[in-house]
Short mmCIF file of N, CA and C in Angstrom, two decimals:
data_model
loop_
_atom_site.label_atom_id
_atom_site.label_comp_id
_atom_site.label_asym_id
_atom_site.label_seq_id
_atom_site.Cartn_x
_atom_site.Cartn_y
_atom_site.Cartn_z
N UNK A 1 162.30 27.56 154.43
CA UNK A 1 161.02 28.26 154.46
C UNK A 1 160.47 28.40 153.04
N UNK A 2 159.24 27.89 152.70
CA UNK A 2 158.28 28.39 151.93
C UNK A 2 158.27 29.62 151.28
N UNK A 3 158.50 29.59 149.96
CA UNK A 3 158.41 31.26 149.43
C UNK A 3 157.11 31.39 148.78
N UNK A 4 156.46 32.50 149.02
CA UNK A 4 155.44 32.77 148.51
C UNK A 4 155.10 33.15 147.06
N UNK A 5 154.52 32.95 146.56
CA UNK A 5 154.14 32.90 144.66
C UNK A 5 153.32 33.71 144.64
N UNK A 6 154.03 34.98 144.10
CA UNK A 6 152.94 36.18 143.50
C UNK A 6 151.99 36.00 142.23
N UNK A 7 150.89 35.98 142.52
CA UNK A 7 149.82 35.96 141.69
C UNK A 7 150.32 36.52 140.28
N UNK A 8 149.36 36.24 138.95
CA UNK A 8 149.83 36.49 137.92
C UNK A 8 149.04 37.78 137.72
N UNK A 9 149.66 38.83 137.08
CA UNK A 9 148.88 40.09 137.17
C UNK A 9 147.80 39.67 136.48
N UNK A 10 146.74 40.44 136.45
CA UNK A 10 145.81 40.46 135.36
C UNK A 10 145.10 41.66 135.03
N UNK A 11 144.61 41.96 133.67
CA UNK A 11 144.49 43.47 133.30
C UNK A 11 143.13 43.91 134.46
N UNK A 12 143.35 45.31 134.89
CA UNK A 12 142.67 46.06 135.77
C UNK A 12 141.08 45.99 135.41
N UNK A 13 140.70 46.06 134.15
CA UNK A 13 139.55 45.95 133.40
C UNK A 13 138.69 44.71 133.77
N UNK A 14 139.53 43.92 133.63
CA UNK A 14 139.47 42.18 133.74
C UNK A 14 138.70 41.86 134.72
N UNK A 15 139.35 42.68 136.16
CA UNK A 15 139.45 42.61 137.41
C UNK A 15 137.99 43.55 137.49
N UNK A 16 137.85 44.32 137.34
CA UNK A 16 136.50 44.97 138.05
C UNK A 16 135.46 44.39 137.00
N UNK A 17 135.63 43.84 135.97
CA UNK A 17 134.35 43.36 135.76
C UNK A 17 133.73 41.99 135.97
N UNK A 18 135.27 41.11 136.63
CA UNK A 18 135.16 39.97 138.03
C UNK A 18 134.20 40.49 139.00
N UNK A 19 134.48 41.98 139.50
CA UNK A 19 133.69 42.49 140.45
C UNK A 19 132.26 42.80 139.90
N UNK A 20 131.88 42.99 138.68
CA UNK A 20 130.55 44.43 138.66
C UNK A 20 129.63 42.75 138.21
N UNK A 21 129.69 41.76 137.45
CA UNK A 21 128.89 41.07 136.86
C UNK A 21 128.02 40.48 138.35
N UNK A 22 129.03 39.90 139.01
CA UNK A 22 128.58 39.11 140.45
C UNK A 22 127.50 40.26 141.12
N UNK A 23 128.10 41.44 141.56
CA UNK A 23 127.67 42.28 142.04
C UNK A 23 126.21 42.90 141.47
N UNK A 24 126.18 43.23 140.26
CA UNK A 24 125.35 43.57 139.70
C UNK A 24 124.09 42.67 139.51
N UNK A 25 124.50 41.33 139.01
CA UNK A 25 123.27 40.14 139.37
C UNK A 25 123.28 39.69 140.87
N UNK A 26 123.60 40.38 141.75
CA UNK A 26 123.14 40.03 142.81
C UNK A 26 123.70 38.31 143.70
N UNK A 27 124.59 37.92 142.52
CA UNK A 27 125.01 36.83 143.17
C UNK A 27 125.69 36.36 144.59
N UNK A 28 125.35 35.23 144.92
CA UNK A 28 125.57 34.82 146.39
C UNK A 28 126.64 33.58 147.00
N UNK A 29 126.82 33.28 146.15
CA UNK A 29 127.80 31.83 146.07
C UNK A 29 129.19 32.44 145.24
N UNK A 30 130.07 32.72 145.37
CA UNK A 30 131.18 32.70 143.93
C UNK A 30 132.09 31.93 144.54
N UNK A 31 132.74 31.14 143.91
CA UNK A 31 133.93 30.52 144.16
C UNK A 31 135.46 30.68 143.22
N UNK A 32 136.36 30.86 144.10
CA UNK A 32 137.53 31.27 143.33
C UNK A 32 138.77 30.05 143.62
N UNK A 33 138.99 29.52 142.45
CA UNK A 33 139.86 28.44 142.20
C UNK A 33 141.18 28.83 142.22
N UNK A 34 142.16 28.53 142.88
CA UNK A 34 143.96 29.02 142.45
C UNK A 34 144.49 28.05 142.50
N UNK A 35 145.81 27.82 142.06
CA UNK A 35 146.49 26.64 142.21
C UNK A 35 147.34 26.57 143.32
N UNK A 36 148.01 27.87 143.43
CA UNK A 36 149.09 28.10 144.37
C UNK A 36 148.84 29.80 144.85
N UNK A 37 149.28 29.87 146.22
CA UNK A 37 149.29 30.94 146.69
C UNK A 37 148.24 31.62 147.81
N UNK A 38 148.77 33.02 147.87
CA UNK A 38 147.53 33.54 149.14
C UNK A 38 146.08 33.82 147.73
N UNK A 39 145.88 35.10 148.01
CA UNK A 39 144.57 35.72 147.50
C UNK A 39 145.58 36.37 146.57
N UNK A 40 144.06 36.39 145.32
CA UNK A 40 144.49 36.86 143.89
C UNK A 40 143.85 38.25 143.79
N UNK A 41 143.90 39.10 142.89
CA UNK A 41 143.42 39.76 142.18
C UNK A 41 141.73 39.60 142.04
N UNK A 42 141.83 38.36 141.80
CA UNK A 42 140.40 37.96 140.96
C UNK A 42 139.22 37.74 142.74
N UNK A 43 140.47 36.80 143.66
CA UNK A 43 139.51 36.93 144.71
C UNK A 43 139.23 37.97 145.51
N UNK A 44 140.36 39.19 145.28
CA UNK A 44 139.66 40.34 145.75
C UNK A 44 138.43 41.00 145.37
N UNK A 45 138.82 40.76 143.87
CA UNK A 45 136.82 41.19 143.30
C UNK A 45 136.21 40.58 143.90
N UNK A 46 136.11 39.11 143.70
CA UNK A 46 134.87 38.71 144.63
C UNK A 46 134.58 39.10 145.78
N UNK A 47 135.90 39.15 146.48
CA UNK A 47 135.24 39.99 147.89
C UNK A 47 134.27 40.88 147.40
N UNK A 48 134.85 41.92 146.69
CA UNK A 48 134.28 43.07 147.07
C UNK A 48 132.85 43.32 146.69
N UNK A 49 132.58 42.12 145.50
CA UNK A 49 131.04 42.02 144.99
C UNK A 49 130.31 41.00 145.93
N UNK A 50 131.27 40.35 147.17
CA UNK A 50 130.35 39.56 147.82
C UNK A 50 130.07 40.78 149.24
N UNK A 51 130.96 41.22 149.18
CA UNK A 51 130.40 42.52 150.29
C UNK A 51 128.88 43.67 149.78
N UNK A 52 128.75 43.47 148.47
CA UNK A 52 127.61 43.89 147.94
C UNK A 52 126.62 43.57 147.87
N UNK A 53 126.39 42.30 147.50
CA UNK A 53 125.36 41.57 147.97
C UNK A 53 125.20 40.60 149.20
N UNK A 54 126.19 40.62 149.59
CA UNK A 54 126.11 39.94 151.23
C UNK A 54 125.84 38.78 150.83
N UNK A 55 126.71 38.29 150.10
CA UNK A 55 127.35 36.62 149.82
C UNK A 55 128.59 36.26 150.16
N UNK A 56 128.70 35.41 149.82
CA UNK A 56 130.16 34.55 149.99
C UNK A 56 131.38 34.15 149.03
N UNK A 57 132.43 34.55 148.96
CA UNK A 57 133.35 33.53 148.07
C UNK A 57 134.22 32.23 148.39
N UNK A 58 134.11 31.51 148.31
CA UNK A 58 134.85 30.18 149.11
C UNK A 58 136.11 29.98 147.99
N UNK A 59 137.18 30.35 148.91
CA UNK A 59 138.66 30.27 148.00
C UNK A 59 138.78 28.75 148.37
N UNK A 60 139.57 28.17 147.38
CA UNK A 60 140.22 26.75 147.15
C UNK A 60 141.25 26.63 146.91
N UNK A 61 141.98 26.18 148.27
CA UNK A 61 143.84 26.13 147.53
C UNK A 61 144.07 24.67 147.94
N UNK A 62 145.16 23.91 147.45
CA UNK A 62 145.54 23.06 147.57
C UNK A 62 146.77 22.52 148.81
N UNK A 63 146.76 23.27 148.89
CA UNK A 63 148.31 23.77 149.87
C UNK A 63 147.93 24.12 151.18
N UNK A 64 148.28 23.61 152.43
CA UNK A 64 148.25 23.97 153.62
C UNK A 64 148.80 25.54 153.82
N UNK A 65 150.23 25.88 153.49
CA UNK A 65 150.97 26.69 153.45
C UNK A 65 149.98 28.20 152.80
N UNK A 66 149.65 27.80 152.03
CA UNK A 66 148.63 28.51 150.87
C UNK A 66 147.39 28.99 151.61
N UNK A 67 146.58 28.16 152.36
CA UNK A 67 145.83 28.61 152.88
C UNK A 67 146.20 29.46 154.05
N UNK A 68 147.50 29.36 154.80
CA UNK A 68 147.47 30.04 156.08
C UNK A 68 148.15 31.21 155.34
N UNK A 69 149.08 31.60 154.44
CA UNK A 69 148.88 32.81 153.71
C UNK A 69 147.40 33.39 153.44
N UNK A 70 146.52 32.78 152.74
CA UNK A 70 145.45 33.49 152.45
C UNK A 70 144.78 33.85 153.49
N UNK A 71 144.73 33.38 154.95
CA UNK A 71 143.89 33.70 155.96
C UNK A 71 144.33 34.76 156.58
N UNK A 72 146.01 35.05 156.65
CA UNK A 72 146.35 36.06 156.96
C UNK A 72 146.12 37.16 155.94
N UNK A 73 145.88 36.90 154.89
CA UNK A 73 145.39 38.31 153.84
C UNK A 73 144.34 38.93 154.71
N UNK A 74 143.39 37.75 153.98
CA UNK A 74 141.67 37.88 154.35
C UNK A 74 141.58 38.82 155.89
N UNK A 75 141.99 37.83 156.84
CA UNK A 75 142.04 38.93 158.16
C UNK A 75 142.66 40.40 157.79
N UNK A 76 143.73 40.13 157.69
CA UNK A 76 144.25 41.96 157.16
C UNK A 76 143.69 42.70 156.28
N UNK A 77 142.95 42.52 155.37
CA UNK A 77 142.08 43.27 154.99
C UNK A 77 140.76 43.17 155.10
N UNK A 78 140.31 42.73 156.31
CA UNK A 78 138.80 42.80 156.98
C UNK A 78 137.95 41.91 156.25
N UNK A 79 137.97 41.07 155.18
CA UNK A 79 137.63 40.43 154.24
C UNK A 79 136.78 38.81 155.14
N UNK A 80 136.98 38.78 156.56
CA UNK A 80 136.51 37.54 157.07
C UNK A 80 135.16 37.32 156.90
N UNK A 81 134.26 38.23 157.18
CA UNK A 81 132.90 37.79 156.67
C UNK A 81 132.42 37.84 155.49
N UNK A 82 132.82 37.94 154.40
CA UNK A 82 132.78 36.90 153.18
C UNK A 82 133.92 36.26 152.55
N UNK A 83 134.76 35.44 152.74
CA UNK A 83 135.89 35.13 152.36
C UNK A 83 135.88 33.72 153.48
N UNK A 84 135.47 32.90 153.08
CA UNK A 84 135.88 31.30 153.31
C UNK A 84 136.55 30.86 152.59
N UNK A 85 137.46 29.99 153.37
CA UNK A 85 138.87 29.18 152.77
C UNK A 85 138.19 27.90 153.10
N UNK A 86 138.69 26.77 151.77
CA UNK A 86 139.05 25.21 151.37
C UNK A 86 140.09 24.89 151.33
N UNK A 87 140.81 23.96 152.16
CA UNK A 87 141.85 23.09 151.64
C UNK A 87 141.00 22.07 151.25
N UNK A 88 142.00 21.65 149.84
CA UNK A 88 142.17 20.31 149.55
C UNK A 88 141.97 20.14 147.66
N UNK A 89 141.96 18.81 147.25
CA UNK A 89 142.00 19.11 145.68
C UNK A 89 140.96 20.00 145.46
N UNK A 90 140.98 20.74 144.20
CA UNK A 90 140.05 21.28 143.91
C UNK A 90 139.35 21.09 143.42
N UNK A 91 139.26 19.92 142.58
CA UNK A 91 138.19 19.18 141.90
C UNK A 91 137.30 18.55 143.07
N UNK A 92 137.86 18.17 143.94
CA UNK A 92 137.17 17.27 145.28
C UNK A 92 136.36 18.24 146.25
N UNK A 93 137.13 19.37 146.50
CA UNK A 93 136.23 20.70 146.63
C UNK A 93 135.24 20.95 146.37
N UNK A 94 135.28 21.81 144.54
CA UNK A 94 134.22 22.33 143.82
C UNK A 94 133.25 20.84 144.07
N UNK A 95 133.39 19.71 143.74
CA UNK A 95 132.49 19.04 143.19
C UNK A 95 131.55 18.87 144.64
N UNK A 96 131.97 19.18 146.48
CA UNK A 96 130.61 18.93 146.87
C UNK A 96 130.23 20.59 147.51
N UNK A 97 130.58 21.30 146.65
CA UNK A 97 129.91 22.99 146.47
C UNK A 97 128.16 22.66 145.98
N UNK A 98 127.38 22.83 146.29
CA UNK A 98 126.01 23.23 145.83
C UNK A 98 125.45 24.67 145.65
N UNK A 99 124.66 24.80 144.77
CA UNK A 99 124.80 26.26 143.77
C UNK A 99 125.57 27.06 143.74
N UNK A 100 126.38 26.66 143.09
CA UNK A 100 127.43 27.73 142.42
C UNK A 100 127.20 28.75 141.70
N UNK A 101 126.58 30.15 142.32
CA UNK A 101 126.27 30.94 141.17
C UNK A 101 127.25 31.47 140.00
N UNK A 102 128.56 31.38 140.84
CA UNK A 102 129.61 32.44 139.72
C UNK A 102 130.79 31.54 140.68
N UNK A 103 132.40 31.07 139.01
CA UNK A 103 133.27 30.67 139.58
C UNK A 103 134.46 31.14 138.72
N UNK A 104 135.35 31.45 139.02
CA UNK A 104 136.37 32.01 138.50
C UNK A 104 137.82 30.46 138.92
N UNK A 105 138.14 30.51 137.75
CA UNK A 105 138.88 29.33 137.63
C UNK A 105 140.38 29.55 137.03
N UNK A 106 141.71 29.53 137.49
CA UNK A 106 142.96 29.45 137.08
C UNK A 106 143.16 29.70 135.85
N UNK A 107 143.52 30.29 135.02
CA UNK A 107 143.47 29.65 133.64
C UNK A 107 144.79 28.49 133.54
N UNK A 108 145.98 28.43 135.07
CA UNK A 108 146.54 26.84 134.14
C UNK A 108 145.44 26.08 134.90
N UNK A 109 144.78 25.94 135.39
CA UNK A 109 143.90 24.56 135.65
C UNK A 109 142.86 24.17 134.20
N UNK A 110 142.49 22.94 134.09
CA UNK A 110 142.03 22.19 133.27
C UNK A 110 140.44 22.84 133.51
N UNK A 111 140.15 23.97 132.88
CA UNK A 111 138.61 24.58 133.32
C UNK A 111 137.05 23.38 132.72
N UNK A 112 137.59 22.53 131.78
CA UNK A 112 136.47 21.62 131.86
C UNK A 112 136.22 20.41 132.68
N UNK A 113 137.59 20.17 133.15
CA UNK A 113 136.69 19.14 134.59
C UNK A 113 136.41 19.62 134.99
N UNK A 114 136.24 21.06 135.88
CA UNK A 114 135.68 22.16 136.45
C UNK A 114 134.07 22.01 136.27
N UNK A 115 133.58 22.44 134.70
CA UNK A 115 132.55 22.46 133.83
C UNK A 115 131.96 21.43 134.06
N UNK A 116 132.18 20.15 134.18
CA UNK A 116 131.60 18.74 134.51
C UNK A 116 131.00 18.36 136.15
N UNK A 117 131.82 19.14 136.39
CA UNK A 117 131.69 18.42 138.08
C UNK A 117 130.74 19.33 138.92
N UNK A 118 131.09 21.21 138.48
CA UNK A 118 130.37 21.70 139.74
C UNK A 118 128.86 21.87 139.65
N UNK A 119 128.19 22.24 140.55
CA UNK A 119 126.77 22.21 140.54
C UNK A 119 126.90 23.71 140.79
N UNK A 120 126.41 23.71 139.64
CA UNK A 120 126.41 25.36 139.16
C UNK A 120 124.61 25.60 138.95
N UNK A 121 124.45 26.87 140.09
CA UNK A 121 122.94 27.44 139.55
C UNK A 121 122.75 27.32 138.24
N UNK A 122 121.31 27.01 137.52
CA UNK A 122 121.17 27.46 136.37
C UNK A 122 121.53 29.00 135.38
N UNK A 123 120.93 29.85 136.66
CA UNK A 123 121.16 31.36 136.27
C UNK A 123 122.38 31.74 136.78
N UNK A 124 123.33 30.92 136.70
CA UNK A 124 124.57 31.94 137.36
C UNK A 124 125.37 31.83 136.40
N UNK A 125 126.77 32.75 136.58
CA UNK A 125 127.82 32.84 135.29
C UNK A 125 129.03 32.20 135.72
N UNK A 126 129.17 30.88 135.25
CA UNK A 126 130.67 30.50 136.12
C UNK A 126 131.73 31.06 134.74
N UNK A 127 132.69 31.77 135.16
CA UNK A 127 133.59 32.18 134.29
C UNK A 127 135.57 31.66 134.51
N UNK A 128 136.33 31.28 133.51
CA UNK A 128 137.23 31.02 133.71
C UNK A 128 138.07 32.18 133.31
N UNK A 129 139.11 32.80 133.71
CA UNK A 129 140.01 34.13 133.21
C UNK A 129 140.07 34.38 132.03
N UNK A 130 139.54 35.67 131.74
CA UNK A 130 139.29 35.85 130.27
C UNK A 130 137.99 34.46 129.31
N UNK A 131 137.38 33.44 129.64
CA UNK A 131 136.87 33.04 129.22
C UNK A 131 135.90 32.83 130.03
N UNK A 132 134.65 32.77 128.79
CA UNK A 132 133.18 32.60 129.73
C UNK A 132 132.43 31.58 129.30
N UNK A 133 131.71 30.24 130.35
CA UNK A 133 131.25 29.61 130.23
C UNK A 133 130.12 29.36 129.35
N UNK A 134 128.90 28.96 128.81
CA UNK A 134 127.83 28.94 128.80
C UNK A 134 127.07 27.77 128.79
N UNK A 135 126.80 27.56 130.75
CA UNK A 135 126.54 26.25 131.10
C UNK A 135 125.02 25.45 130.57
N UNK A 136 124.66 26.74 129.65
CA UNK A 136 123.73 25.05 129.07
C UNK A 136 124.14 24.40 128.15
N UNK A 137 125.34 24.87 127.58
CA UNK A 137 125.69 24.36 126.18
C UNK A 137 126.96 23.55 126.89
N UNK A 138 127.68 23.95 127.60
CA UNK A 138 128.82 23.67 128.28
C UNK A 138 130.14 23.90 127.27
N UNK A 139 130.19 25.06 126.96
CA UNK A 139 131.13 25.32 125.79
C UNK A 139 132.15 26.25 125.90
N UNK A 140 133.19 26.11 125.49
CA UNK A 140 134.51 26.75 126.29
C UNK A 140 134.46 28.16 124.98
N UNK A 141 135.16 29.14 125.88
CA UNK A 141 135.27 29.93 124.64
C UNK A 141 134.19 30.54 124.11
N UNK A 142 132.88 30.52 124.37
CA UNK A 142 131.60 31.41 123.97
C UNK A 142 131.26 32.49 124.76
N UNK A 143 131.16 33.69 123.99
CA UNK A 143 131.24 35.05 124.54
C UNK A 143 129.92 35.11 125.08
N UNK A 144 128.63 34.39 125.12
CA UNK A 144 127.38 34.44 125.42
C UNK A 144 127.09 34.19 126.84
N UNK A 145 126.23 34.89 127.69
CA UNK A 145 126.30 34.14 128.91
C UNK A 145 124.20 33.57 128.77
N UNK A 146 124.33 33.22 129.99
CA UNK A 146 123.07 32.48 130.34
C UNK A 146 122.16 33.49 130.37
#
C-alpha cells in the first residue's frame, strides 16, 4: 500500500496571504501545482479565497493515487464546489488552462517552464512559494506584482 506524503509545512503568514491576495482582487481561476500528495496548505487557501469570490481552484497532481487522496480531502471538508482535480503532467495540464488569474507552484518544481507555458490573465498574480512572478517582465524573484 501507498503511503501518503505529508505536505511541507509552510509559515502560517505565507498561507493566509495565499488566501487574502486572490480573495481580495477578486480572482476567479487559481490553480495549485503539487508534485505529490492529497491537498496542501497552499490549496486550502485557495479554497477558501475561491469560496469568496465564487471561483475555482483546479489542483494538479500527477499521480492517480494522489488524486483519489485529494478527492477524499476536498469531499471531507465540503470544499467540492470550488476545488477541481487534474490528473496528469503538469506542464501538459497548466499549458491547456486558459486565464489563469493566480497560480501557486511547488517550489521543487521548475517554476519557469510554468512561466512559459501558462496562459495567465494579464491582471492576475501567478505566484510560486515564497516567490512572486511579474508576468510582463517574466522574472523570477521580483517582489513587484502587476
Amino acid at each position: 500500500m501507498r503511503k501518503e506524503r505529508a505536505s511541507k509545512l509552510i509559515e502560517p503568514d505565507y498561507t493566509e496571504y495565499i488566501s487574502a491576495l486572490p480573495a481580495g482582487k477578486r480572482i476567479q481561476l487559481m490553480v495549485d501545482v503539487g508534485p505529490s500528495g492529497g491537498i496542501s496548505p497552499s490549496t486550502l487557501a485557495l479554497a477558501a479565497a475561491a469560496q469568496q469570490t465564487c471561483g475555482k481552484v483546479i489542483c494538479v497532481r500527477h499521480e492517480q493515487a494522489d488524486v483519489g487522496v485529494a478527492r477524499r480531502q476536498i469531499e471531507t471538508l465540503n470544499l467540492t464546489g470550488v476545488a477541481e482535480l487534474r490528473l496528469g503532467r503538469s506542464l501538459q495540464v497548466v499549458e491547456q488552462l486558459r486565464n489563469v488569474d493566480f497560480a501557486v507552484v511547488d517550489h521543487r518544481m521548475e517554476c519557469w517552464k510554468f512561466v512559459a507555458i501558462v496562459d495567465a490573465n494579464p491582471c492576475g498574480y501567478p505566484t510560486k512559494d515564497n516567490t512572486f512572478i511579474d508576468r510582463k517582465k517574466d522574472i523570477l524573484n521580483n517582489r513587484r506584482l502587476c
